[in-house]
Amino acid sequence: MAAKKKSKKPQVPFTHKLVLNQWLFSLFDLQSNDGSYTWNGKRLPLLEAFKEKFQISENSDAGLDENNIHRFYKTLTNKAEPLPELPDDLLLEYDQNIVRHTQRLNERRLARGEDAIDWKYFQYLSLLFTEIYLDRYFADPYALLASINEQIQHYNQDKSKADQVALLDPAGDVNGQLNKLAFWSATGSGKTLIMHANILQYQHYLTKHRRRRELNRIILLTPNEGLSHQHLKELEAAGIYAELFDKNGRGLFTGQAVEIIDINKLRDEMGDKTVAVDAFENNNLVLIDEGHRGASSGDNGTWMRFRNSLCEQGFSFEYSATFGQAVKGNRQLTDLYARCVLFDYSYKYFHGDGYGKEYQILNLDTQTQKNAMEVYLVACLLSFFQQLRLHQKQATKCQPFHIEKPLWVFVGSRVTASLSQKEASDIVEILRFIGRFLGERATSVAHIRRVLDKGLITADGRNIFAGRFEYLNGLRLSAEQFFEEIHVVLFNAPGGGALHVENLKGVTGEIALRVGDNDPFGVINVGDDSKLCKLCEGQDNLMVGDRDFNRSLFKEINEPQSSVNLLIGSKKFTEGWNSWRVSTMGLMNVGKTEGAQIIQLFGRGVRLKGYKRCLKRSKYANLPYEVTRPSHLETLETLNIFGIKADYMAQFREFLEEEGLPANEERIEFLLPVIRNLGSRKLKTIRLKKTINGVNTEFVDAFKKQGPIPALAAPNPIEEPATRYLQKNPVVLNWYPKIQAVRSTGAGKADEESQPYQGKLTREHIAFLDLDAIYFELQRFKAERSWYNLNLQREILRELLADQSWYRLLIPEGELGFDSFEKAHLWQELAEALLKKYCERYYFFRKKEWELPHLEYRYLDATDPNFPQISEEFPDGYYRIMVEESQTEIVDKLRELKVQIDTGKLKLWQFAGLRAIPFGQHLYQPLLHLAGSELEISPAPLNQGERRFVEDLKAYHDSASSLLDGKELYLLRNLSKGRGVGFFEAGNFHPDFILWLITNGREYISFVDPKGIRNLGFQDPKIQFYKTIKEIEKRLGDPSVTLNSFVISNTPVHEMGQLWGVERKQMEECHILFQQDGADKYIGELLAKSVSVGIG
Amino acid sequence: LLKFAEAQGPDGLREHYLLRYMLDVETRGSQSLLNISAFNDPTAYRLKVKRPGSEETREMNVDLLETFNWLIGLTVESIAAPQTVTASFKPDNDPDLPKDGPRRLLLDGRVREDSNGLWWFRTVSGTTPDGRKTLVIWRKLTNNQEQDNLVLDEWFKKQGYSSKDSEFDLIYVNGDNNLENQRKPDDTWKVRLIEEDFHRLMFEETEM
């Protein structure tokens, strides 16, 4: 931006100054003093580096596992190096706190039949960071202050004076300097849920430190009454008792209930409707929604003072989408927020992860806009019409993607009730445009033709509407036909007519827009309706009048029968109004000082429900294989933004840039071909038969369709000998880690018992269980896993629990003693966990039992789903790479790579974190590895461990080791669920690679899976799979084929030795090899072992 | 159990139990606090009701169907007449499977209306307060879950509920079932268990 200004001005963007956030990341071994970290040679924002390092992302498995531990916990701890600051059991303790709070927040939701909260990765991290902070804050604030100061010094050391962040004062009020946390969260990223959890987290630590009594009230500050009501509703939905603050009645539940008050009601002195800040005392928990309102300097800091006073001896959590705007140009605020923003998930991350709509800013330079205003507005109208028509024609197809009927809104940023001059004139201008458009047919038709044929060229020669009207142009209708259709679809007026502007007498502040006597197509929502009507009087093409009407058109906008397609208004839009319909947004009256509000408006506009309510654009959503996106869906998933004056747009872009958002980012699809190396080789693979009893099994879950319906039951080897398997392989539940995690900071570590106690749930325990609750929990589990074919009867539970033969429960003996009823809750939890595990074991047992007789060796052919998809253009298959349009460099480099591939001269290619590995023995090449996440590649690129394995194998192969003499080696990546070869008996295990060694007419096939194994027990079916594969080999009974399976651990051997208490030799016998040993050793062992074990 | 030595004493299990949990635990599963297994026959849920002002108690039928509509706040559009159907079954003849192993149960012929049939269905359709199109399927269960669920699936297909134009957002069924197995990838309906929501909505507590 302003690079030439005096050096006294700060140069470092605010997002790089978030020292508290940097400190938290440093606990995860990501040290930084500017908000970014170099990962694999690439400079990434901390959050992105974190995602890379821990292999966690928006696509990671969310939710709880059958032990009620977040799957994220496993992802976080499943890494090579333990974190000195955050040992696993501490993270587990935090996780369990989060689990408890989440369950608490879900109780009410589940009772209402609503979907339970499943944290997304960034929400989980927000909560985890809060846990870490609160734990340290309560345990030792001085130490916390010192560590934050260390980070500030680290940050300051290479910054100019103007950019330094002031240190905290260890001699001052320590708590007072540390009791404010802020969350930078994009609108739509679920900050309300985070807030609910934060309340519980804070209460937990207060209770833990026996300070619960110190808390006076819980106060939620909102910017206006509309939001207060919305918060009340949402707190209620979460089952948290809340009330709107009533200055006259101090309720019974004060200190328990959350009191919601809008900031306008806080004053220095008591008033009629207002209340003095002092009345609240200052030991409160204060929650602040959109705090920037008061933070900005315009308000003389009064607001800030109030807030500080309320939480002086308490604590505050603040949530906003727009801190960047709020602190702009204010040194003090910049310092303050740099030290209290705990987590940054602002728009750039939100959008980058694929959430919310795409956006398109249709802006012109001032001169062009002046000259071509009319055409520009017609183009905007057309782009909205395009959305509306698309939706109308494809409503059913769009349903799974939750696209609502598009709505066109005109918004200003002012929230005042009165109608400002500028705004009024903007509204009149819009109305006059619509009037002209309807009235002057010939001109309008000409404009439509011009826009569709030529677009609109700006001063610098760009056509801003290039490629924007693909759908409309594809319809091959004439401009006249479009004009007619616009009447029907947009204006509800098949016969045409004049534009009527009617003040609705029965509804204050609403003006209806209609053509002729048809249903209203639009509504204006303003404070001063009569003033606006007066202004419209006498304008050409506008018929102004009154109408008796007492239904609010505005309130009906979200109803399915609403005829309204256009909403003009300002006040309501910012005040907690919500609609999923907004898809084209016109800006009015945007000034320099309203950045924060504008960003919020924008945030509302880009919200999207998405496929299965994943909130993502369909290009980013994880669509099942069978689901196809309807054509032009992206047009409906885009928010078009335009301004009726060019400077509004310029201002808007500036706001976006300050929030770190790229102004117009389109992703383009780059198809990268692969070279296949299969040729006419005959390689065998294990697959389910293509048809079973005459039914095609491809791309369906054949077991669900054709297999016997499994009914959960206890093993009964007398009646059914096969079920002895369930007793020989009992489910194991180890409760020691959980118990240690809970005790680790409290009463000191539990004694390390040398031999864990094995407990059983007896008849007496069962008498205390709530079997209905367990039953419903299992029903949820069944639905979550999509085991719809499983029969699960309520009556079976008692019988199952009475049978002790199918599980091993490791738990300190005392936990099962009958000395306190509190323990019944634990037993309930144990019973649930055991039954879930058994349910899974049982289901897989039945599935395997049915699938095994249907497995066969099949020669791998070109149609094998493990090969990348093919097309006419790329008969060998291709990778689909999504690149941001602006990254022309990557696109250029990819083109070079494509040339290499096309000419068959493949070399190792590397650029910006992407690496293409040529390996002729892999059945297609290159293989891709990606660090950083600007690109999206499908099939998914190799991860770190997989890449290393491939490179090690390649090096070994190229070194022409004698071991490979007379043998051919081939490798194929095995894809995950639905496409690759999977073994559900090992917990739906899809090993990453299939390796063939061919010699003397024998095929040695090995399944190889490089992975971190810290979270797997030694008895885990994945670890024990090396035995299972031998059973399959026997069953398939082909004497020329040898099957094996290997796990390549990237966790060091000594660590696993400690964790499992197992010698290296024993691990190697179980086909576990260690990447740390070096390629020569472990690849050599792998190959030697895979050929040495014949059929025994 | 409460007589165990370790359960005694002022803070012992016995004390805890008597003071805080006796009602909760001992009345679980009683008819008056909702007995889940009684949903097996939705037409025969009976309660002993004490007459006001006297000591007399009388057995009364409870209309689960109406009660449930009320609990979920359903705006009822239609209540269908009950249907009774019959069916016969045969095992899958897949030659690959071992003789004595489990096999898929299949229908032998079709599901037919028959007033003497073992399977009884009655549906309610309407809209929930949050605007979801809802179908409630009530059925009588025999003691053979596999047959019950197979008949449900086939009956459901026959009614055309899964077709696009009569699509529901939410389908309620009593009794554990396999209905969602019928769902195609682009269908949006979800199945919920009647007794689960019944239970929750009856006993939902306001918490602090």
Short mmCIF file of C-alpha atoms in Angstrom, two decimals, chain A residues 179-503:
data_model
loop_
_atom_site.label_atom_id
_atom_site.label_comp_id
_atom_site.label_asym_id
_atom_site.label_seq_id
_atom_site.Cartn_x
_atom_site.Cartn_y
_atom_site.Cartn_z
CA ASN A 179 -7.57 -11.43 31.36
CA LYS A 180 -8.62 -10.57 27.84
CA LEU A 181 -8.72 -13.00 24.98
CA ALA A 182 -9.90 -12.26 21.49
CA PHE A 183 -10.93 -14.53 18.64
CA TRP A 184 -10.61 -13.34 15.11
CA SER A 185 -13.26 -15.39 13.41
CA ALA A 186 -14.90 -14.93 10.07
CA THR A 187 -18.66 -14.51 10.09
CA GLY A 188 -20.13 -17.93 9.56
CA SER A 189 -17.23 -19.76 11.16
CA GLY A 190 -19.34 -20.54 14.20
CA LYS A 191 -18.01 -18.08 16.75
CA THR A 192 -21.23 -18.32 18.75
CA LEU A 193 -20.58 -22.00 19.39
CA ILE A 194 -17.02 -21.18 20.39
CA MET A 195 -18.37 -18.60 22.79
CA HIS A 196 -20.71 -21.11 24.39
CA ALA A 197 -17.85 -23.51 24.88
CA ASN A 198 -15.62 -20.71 26.22
CA ILE A 199 -18.14 -20.01 28.96
CA LEU A 200 -17.97 -23.62 30.07
CA GLN A 201 -14.20 -23.68 29.78
CA TYR A 202 -13.82 -20.62 31.97
CA GLN A 203 -16.26 -21.98 34.54
CA HIS A 204 -14.37 -25.25 34.57
CA TYR A 205 -11.08 -23.59 35.47
CA LEU A 206 -12.72 -21.38 38.06
CA THR A 207 -14.20 -24.43 39.72
CA LYS A 208 -10.99 -26.36 39.44
CA HIS A 209 -9.13 -23.62 41.27
CA ARG A 210 -11.94 -23.22 43.77
CA ARG A 211 -12.65 -19.69 42.67
CA ARG A 212 -16.19 -20.16 41.43
CA ARG A 213 -17.50 -17.85 44.12
CA GLU A 214 -15.44 -14.98 42.84
CA LEU A 215 -17.51 -14.74 39.71
CA ASN A 216 -20.22 -12.15 39.97
CA ARG A 217 -22.04 -12.27 36.65
CA ILE A 218 -21.69 -13.55 33.15
CA ILE A 219 -22.40 -10.67 30.81
CA LEU A 220 -22.73 -10.84 27.06
CA LEU A 221 -22.30 -7.49 25.36
CA THR A 222 -23.77 -7.07 21.93
CA PRO A 223 -23.76 -4.12 19.56
CA ASN A 224 -27.53 -3.91 19.28
CA GLU A 225 -30.83 -5.29 20.43
CA GLY A 226 -31.40 -7.44 17.36
CA LEU A 227 -28.24 -9.38 18.07
CA SER A 228 -29.15 -9.64 21.74
CA HIS A 229 -32.32 -11.49 20.82
CA GLN A 230 -30.46 -13.75 18.47
CA HIS A 231 -27.94 -14.60 21.17
CA LEU A 232 -30.73 -15.34 23.59
CA LYS A 233 -32.16 -17.83 21.14
CA GLU A 234 -28.85 -19.51 20.51
CA LEU A 235 -27.92 -19.77 24.16
CA GLU A 236 -31.28 -21.30 24.74
CA ALA A 237 -30.68 -23.82 21.96
CA ALA A 238 -27.46 -24.80 23.71
CA GLY A 239 -29.30 -25.23 26.99
CA ILE A 240 -27.42 -22.39 28.66
CA TYR A 241 -29.65 -20.34 30.85
CA ALA A 242 -29.71 -16.75 29.66
CA GLU A 243 -31.82 -13.65 29.92
CA LEU A 244 -31.94 -10.19 28.45
CA PHE A 245 -30.65 -7.84 31.07
CA ASP A 246 -33.39 -6.22 33.05
CA LYS A 247 -32.19 -3.34 35.13
CA ASN A 248 -35.10 -3.57 37.51
CA GLY A 249 -35.08 -7.21 38.28
CA ARG A 250 -31.99 -8.94 39.40
CA GLY A 251 -33.07 -12.48 38.82
CA LEU A 252 -32.67 -15.41 41.09
CA PHE A 253 -30.10 -16.90 38.84
CA THR A 254 -27.68 -14.02 38.58
CA GLY A 255 -24.20 -15.35 38.33
CA GLN A 256 -25.59 -18.47 36.72
CA ALA A 257 -27.57 -17.04 33.87
CA VAL A 258 -25.86 -15.26 31.04
CA GLU A 259 -27.12 -11.69 31.02
CA ILE A 260 -27.32 -10.19 27.59
CA ILE A 261 -27.13 -6.47 27.23
CA ASP A 262 -26.52 -4.26 24.25
CA ILE A 263 -23.80 -1.77 24.60
CA ASN A 264 -26.04 1.21 23.94
CA LYS A 265 -27.68 0.61 27.29
CA LEU A 266 -24.43 1.02 29.23
CA ARG A 267 -23.68 4.48 30.56
CA ASP A 268 -21.69 6.17 33.27
CA GLU A 269 -24.84 7.12 35.09
CA MET A 270 -28.15 5.41 35.56
CA GLY A 271 -30.82 6.56 33.12
CA ASP A 272 -34.28 5.70 31.95
CA LYS A 273 -33.44 2.79 29.78
CA THR A 274 -29.76 2.72 30.50
CA VAL A 275 -27.73 1.37 33.33
CA ALA A 276 -24.57 2.58 34.99
CA VAL A 277 -21.56 0.42 34.45
CA ASP A 278 -20.71 0.48 38.14
CA ALA A 279 -23.90 -1.40 38.91
CA PHE A 280 -22.28 -4.56 37.65
CA GLU A 281 -19.18 -4.42 39.80
CA ASN A 282 -16.05 -5.62 38.13
CA ASN A 283 -15.54 -9.29 38.72
CA ASN A 284 -17.55 -10.57 35.80
CA LEU A 285 -17.01 -12.88 32.90
CA VAL A 286 -17.63 -10.63 29.94
CA LEU A 287 -18.32 -11.91 26.45
CA ILE A 288 -18.18 -9.40 23.67
CA ASP A 289 -19.64 -9.95 20.27
CA GLU A 290 -18.26 -7.71 17.55
CA GLY A 291 -16.23 -5.71 19.99
CA HIS A 292 -14.66 -3.56 17.31
CA ARG A 293 -17.73 -1.36 17.41
CA GLY A 294 -16.56 0.21 20.56
CA ALA A 295 -12.90 -0.30 20.10
CA SER A 296 -12.55 2.05 17.19
CA SER A 297 -11.27 5.38 18.29
CA GLY A 298 -14.33 7.26 17.06
CA ASP A 299 -16.14 6.59 20.27
CA ASN A 300 -13.49 8.17 22.41
CA GLY A 301 -12.82 4.88 24.01
CA THR A 302 -15.86 5.08 26.28
CA TRP A 303 -16.98 1.65 25.31
CA MET A 304 -13.54 0.31 25.91
CA ARG A 305 -13.50 1.82 29.36
CA PHE A 306 -16.84 0.23 30.21
CA ARG A 307 -15.67 -3.15 29.13
CA ASN A 308 -12.46 -2.90 31.02
CA SER A 309 -14.31 -1.91 34.12
CA LEU A 310 -16.71 -4.86 33.87
CA CYS A 311 -13.98 -7.45 33.71
CA GLU A 312 -11.33 -5.69 35.75
CA GLN A 313 -11.15 -8.57 38.20
CA GLY A 314 -12.83 -11.05 35.95
CA PHE A 315 -12.16 -12.18 32.43
CA SER A 316 -13.28 -11.36 28.94
CA PHE A 317 -13.61 -13.16 25.65
CA GLU A 318 -14.11 -11.11 22.56
CA TYR A 319 -15.21 -12.22 19.11
CA SER A 320 -14.98 -10.34 15.91
CA ALA A 321 -14.61 -10.87 12.21
CA THR A 322 -12.76 -7.65 11.66
CA PHE A 323 -10.01 -6.77 14.10
CA GLY A 324 -7.91 -5.55 11.23
CA GLN A 325 -10.37 -2.74 10.66
CA ALA A 326 -10.78 -1.95 14.32
CA VAL A 327 -7.17 -1.32 15.23
CA LYS A 328 -6.22 0.53 12.09
CA GLY A 329 -4.15 3.57 12.93
CA ASN A 330 -4.35 3.20 16.69
CA ARG A 331 -1.11 2.20 18.35
CA GLN A 332 -2.62 1.42 21.69
CA LEU A 333 -5.31 -0.81 20.32
CA THR A 334 -2.87 -2.48 18.00
CA ASP A 335 -0.67 -3.39 20.96
CA LEU A 336 -3.60 -4.53 23.01
CA TYR A 337 -5.06 -6.80 20.38
CA ALA A 338 -1.69 -8.08 19.23
CA ARG A 339 -1.36 -9.41 22.77
CA CYS A 340 -4.83 -10.83 23.12
CA VAL A 341 -5.83 -12.34 19.79
CA LEU A 342 -5.57 -15.99 20.67
CA PHE A 343 -6.71 -17.47 17.41
CA ASP A 344 -6.86 -16.04 13.95
CA TYR A 345 -9.38 -17.56 11.62
CA SER A 346 -10.23 -14.51 9.64
CA TYR A 347 -11.79 -14.51 6.20
CA LYS A 348 -8.68 -15.40 4.33
CA TYR A 349 -8.46 -18.74 6.11
CA PHE A 350 -12.17 -19.34 6.00
CA HIS A 351 -12.37 -18.63 2.33
CA GLY A 352 -9.14 -20.44 1.62
CA ASP A 353 -10.48 -23.59 3.25
CA GLY A 354 -13.37 -23.49 0.84
CA TYR A 355 -16.04 -22.21 3.18
CA GLY A 356 -18.63 -19.75 2.06
CA LYS A 357 -19.39 -18.52 -1.37
CA GLU A 358 -16.91 -17.44 -3.96
CA TYR A 359 -17.12 -13.74 -4.54
CA GLN A 360 -16.79 -11.64 -7.58
CA ILE A 361 -16.21 -7.94 -7.42
CA LEU A 362 -17.52 -6.26 -10.48
CA ASN A 363 -15.78 -2.96 -10.38
CA LEU A 364 -14.95 -0.38 -12.94
CA ASP A 365 -12.58 2.52 -12.98
CA THR A 366 -14.28 5.82 -12.30
CA GLN A 367 -14.20 7.04 -15.85
CA THR A 368 -15.62 3.94 -17.49
CA GLN A 369 -18.27 3.69 -14.87
CA LYS A 370 -19.41 7.24 -15.52
CA ASN A 371 -19.63 6.65 -19.24
CA ALA A 372 -21.15 3.21 -19.11
CA MET A 373 -23.20 3.37 -15.93
CA GLU A 374 -26.36 2.17 -17.57
CA VAL A 375 -24.71 -0.79 -19.26
CA TYR A 376 -22.92 -1.66 -16.05
CA LEU A 377 -26.15 -1.77 -14.11
CA VAL A 378 -27.81 -3.86 -16.80
CA ALA A 379 -24.89 -6.26 -16.56
CA CYS A 380 -25.34 -6.51 -12.81
CA LEU A 381 -29.03 -7.11 -13.26
CA LEU A 382 -28.23 -9.79 -15.80
CA SER A 383 -25.82 -11.57 -13.53
CA PHE A 384 -28.51 -11.72 -10.89
CA PHE A 385 -31.07 -12.84 -13.44
CA GLN A 386 -28.67 -15.57 -14.49
CA GLN A 387 -28.56 -16.89 -10.93
CA LEU A 388 -32.30 -16.69 -10.56
CA ARG A 389 -33.02 -18.50 -13.81
CA LEU A 390 -30.43 -21.16 -13.12
CA HIS A 391 -31.97 -21.80 -9.77
CA GLN A 392 -35.46 -21.93 -11.19
CA LYS A 393 -34.49 -24.50 -13.81
CA GLN A 394 -32.34 -26.64 -11.55
CA ALA A 395 -34.09 -26.36 -8.21
CA THR A 396 -34.27 -30.12 -7.64
CA LYS A 397 -30.71 -30.77 -8.71
CA CYS A 398 -29.48 -28.01 -6.45
CA GLN A 399 -31.34 -29.31 -3.45
CA PRO A 400 -28.56 -31.54 -2.09
CA PHE A 401 -26.31 -28.46 -2.20
CA HIS A 402 -28.79 -26.39 -0.26
CA ILE A 403 -28.95 -23.51 -2.64
CA GLU A 404 -31.76 -21.12 -1.82
CA LYS A 405 -33.60 -18.93 -4.24
CA PRO A 406 -31.23 -16.09 -5.10
CA LEU A 407 -31.89 -12.66 -3.65
CA TRP A 408 -30.55 -9.33 -4.81
CA VAL A 409 -29.82 -6.87 -2.05
CA PHE A 410 -28.77 -3.27 -2.00
CA VAL A 411 -27.10 -2.33 1.22
CA GLY A 412 -25.58 0.69 2.79
CA SER A 413 -23.39 0.71 5.80
CA ARG A 414 -25.29 3.14 7.96
CA VAL A 415 -27.23 1.84 10.85
CA THR A 416 -28.96 5.05 11.78
CA ALA A 417 -32.71 5.16 11.69
CA SER A 418 -32.92 8.36 9.76
CA LEU A 419 -32.39 8.42 6.07
CA SER A 420 -29.18 10.09 5.07
CA GLN A 421 -29.05 12.30 2.05
CA LYS A 422 -26.50 10.20 0.26
CA GLU A 423 -28.32 6.98 0.87
CA ALA A 424 -31.64 8.36 -0.24
CA SER A 425 -30.16 9.59 -3.46
CA ASP A 426 -28.53 6.20 -4.03
CA ILE A 427 -31.86 4.44 -3.54
CA VAL A 428 -33.63 6.84 -5.86
CA GLU A 429 -30.94 6.23 -8.42
CA ILE A 430 -31.50 2.49 -8.27
CA LEU A 431 -35.24 2.87 -8.59
CA ARG A 432 -34.87 5.19 -11.53
CA PHE A 433 -32.64 2.62 -13.17
CA ILE A 434 -35.21 -0.12 -12.73
CA GLY A 435 -37.94 2.19 -13.95
CA ARG A 436 -35.95 2.97 -17.07
CA PHE A 437 -35.10 -0.65 -17.64
CA LEU A 438 -38.75 -1.64 -17.56
CA GLY A 439 -40.06 1.36 -19.42
CA GLU A 440 -37.58 1.80 -22.24
CA ARG A 441 -37.71 -1.55 -23.90
CA ALA A 442 -35.63 -0.85 -26.98
CA THR A 443 -32.72 0.61 -25.04
CA SER A 444 -32.81 -2.17 -22.48
CA VAL A 445 -32.77 -4.84 -25.16
CA ALA A 446 -29.83 -3.16 -26.81
CA HIS A 447 -27.97 -3.06 -23.52
CA ILE A 448 -28.64 -6.71 -22.87
CA ARG A 449 -27.32 -7.59 -26.29
CA ARG A 450 -24.22 -5.51 -25.78
CA VAL A 451 -23.45 -7.03 -22.40
CA LEU A 452 -23.93 -10.60 -23.54
CA ASP A 453 -22.00 -10.14 -26.76
CA LYS A 454 -19.20 -7.86 -25.76
CA GLY A 455 -19.17 -7.49 -22.01
CA LEU A 456 -17.84 -4.25 -20.66
CA ILE A 457 -14.32 -3.08 -21.32
CA THR A 458 -12.52 -1.01 -18.72
CA ALA A 459 -9.91 1.68 -19.26
CA ASP A 460 -7.11 -0.85 -19.00
CA GLY A 461 -8.69 -3.05 -21.63
CA ARG A 462 -10.09 -5.73 -19.33
CA ASN A 463 -13.52 -7.17 -19.94
CA ILE A 464 -14.88 -7.50 -16.41
CA PHE A 465 -17.73 -9.68 -17.56
CA ALA A 466 -15.62 -12.06 -19.56
CA GLY A 467 -16.88 -15.59 -19.02
CA ARG A 468 -19.50 -14.39 -16.55
CA PHE A 469 -22.50 -15.25 -18.64
CA GLU A 470 -21.65 -18.73 -19.75
CA TYR A 471 -25.02 -20.07 -18.78
CA LEU A 472 -27.08 -17.32 -20.40
CA ASN A 473 -24.98 -17.35 -23.54
CA GLY A 474 -25.32 -21.10 -23.73
CA LEU A 475 -29.09 -20.77 -23.90
CA ARG A 476 -28.94 -19.17 -27.33
CA LEU A 477 -31.86 -16.87 -26.71
CA SER A 478 -32.18 -13.45 -28.28
CA ALA A 479 -31.86 -10.27 -26.24
CA GLU A 480 -35.60 -9.71 -26.70
CA GLN A 481 -36.33 -13.15 -25.30
CA PHE A 482 -34.14 -12.42 -22.30
CA PHE A 483 -35.93 -9.15 -21.76
CA GLU A 484 -39.25 -11.02 -21.63
CA GLU A 485 -37.86 -13.66 -19.34
CA ILE A 486 -36.46 -11.07 -16.96
CA HIS A 487 -39.96 -9.71 -16.65
CA VAL A 488 -41.29 -13.11 -15.72
CA VAL A 489 -38.51 -14.43 -13.54
CA LEU A 490 -37.23 -11.33 -11.79
CA PHE A 491 -40.15 -8.91 -11.81
CA ASN A 492 -43.05 -11.40 -11.56
CA ALA A 493 -44.62 -9.49 -14.44
CA PRO A 494 -45.20 -11.55 -17.57
CA GLY A 495 -47.15 -8.76 -19.19
CA GLY A 496 -44.79 -5.93 -18.28
CA GLY A 497 -45.95 -2.62 -16.90
CA ALA A 498 -44.69 0.38 -15.00
CA LEU A 499 -42.74 0.35 -11.75
CA HIS A 500 -44.91 1.10 -8.73
CA VAL A 501 -43.35 2.31 -5.51
CA GLU A 502 -45.90 1.80 -2.76
CA ASN A 503 -45.61 2.74 0.84
#
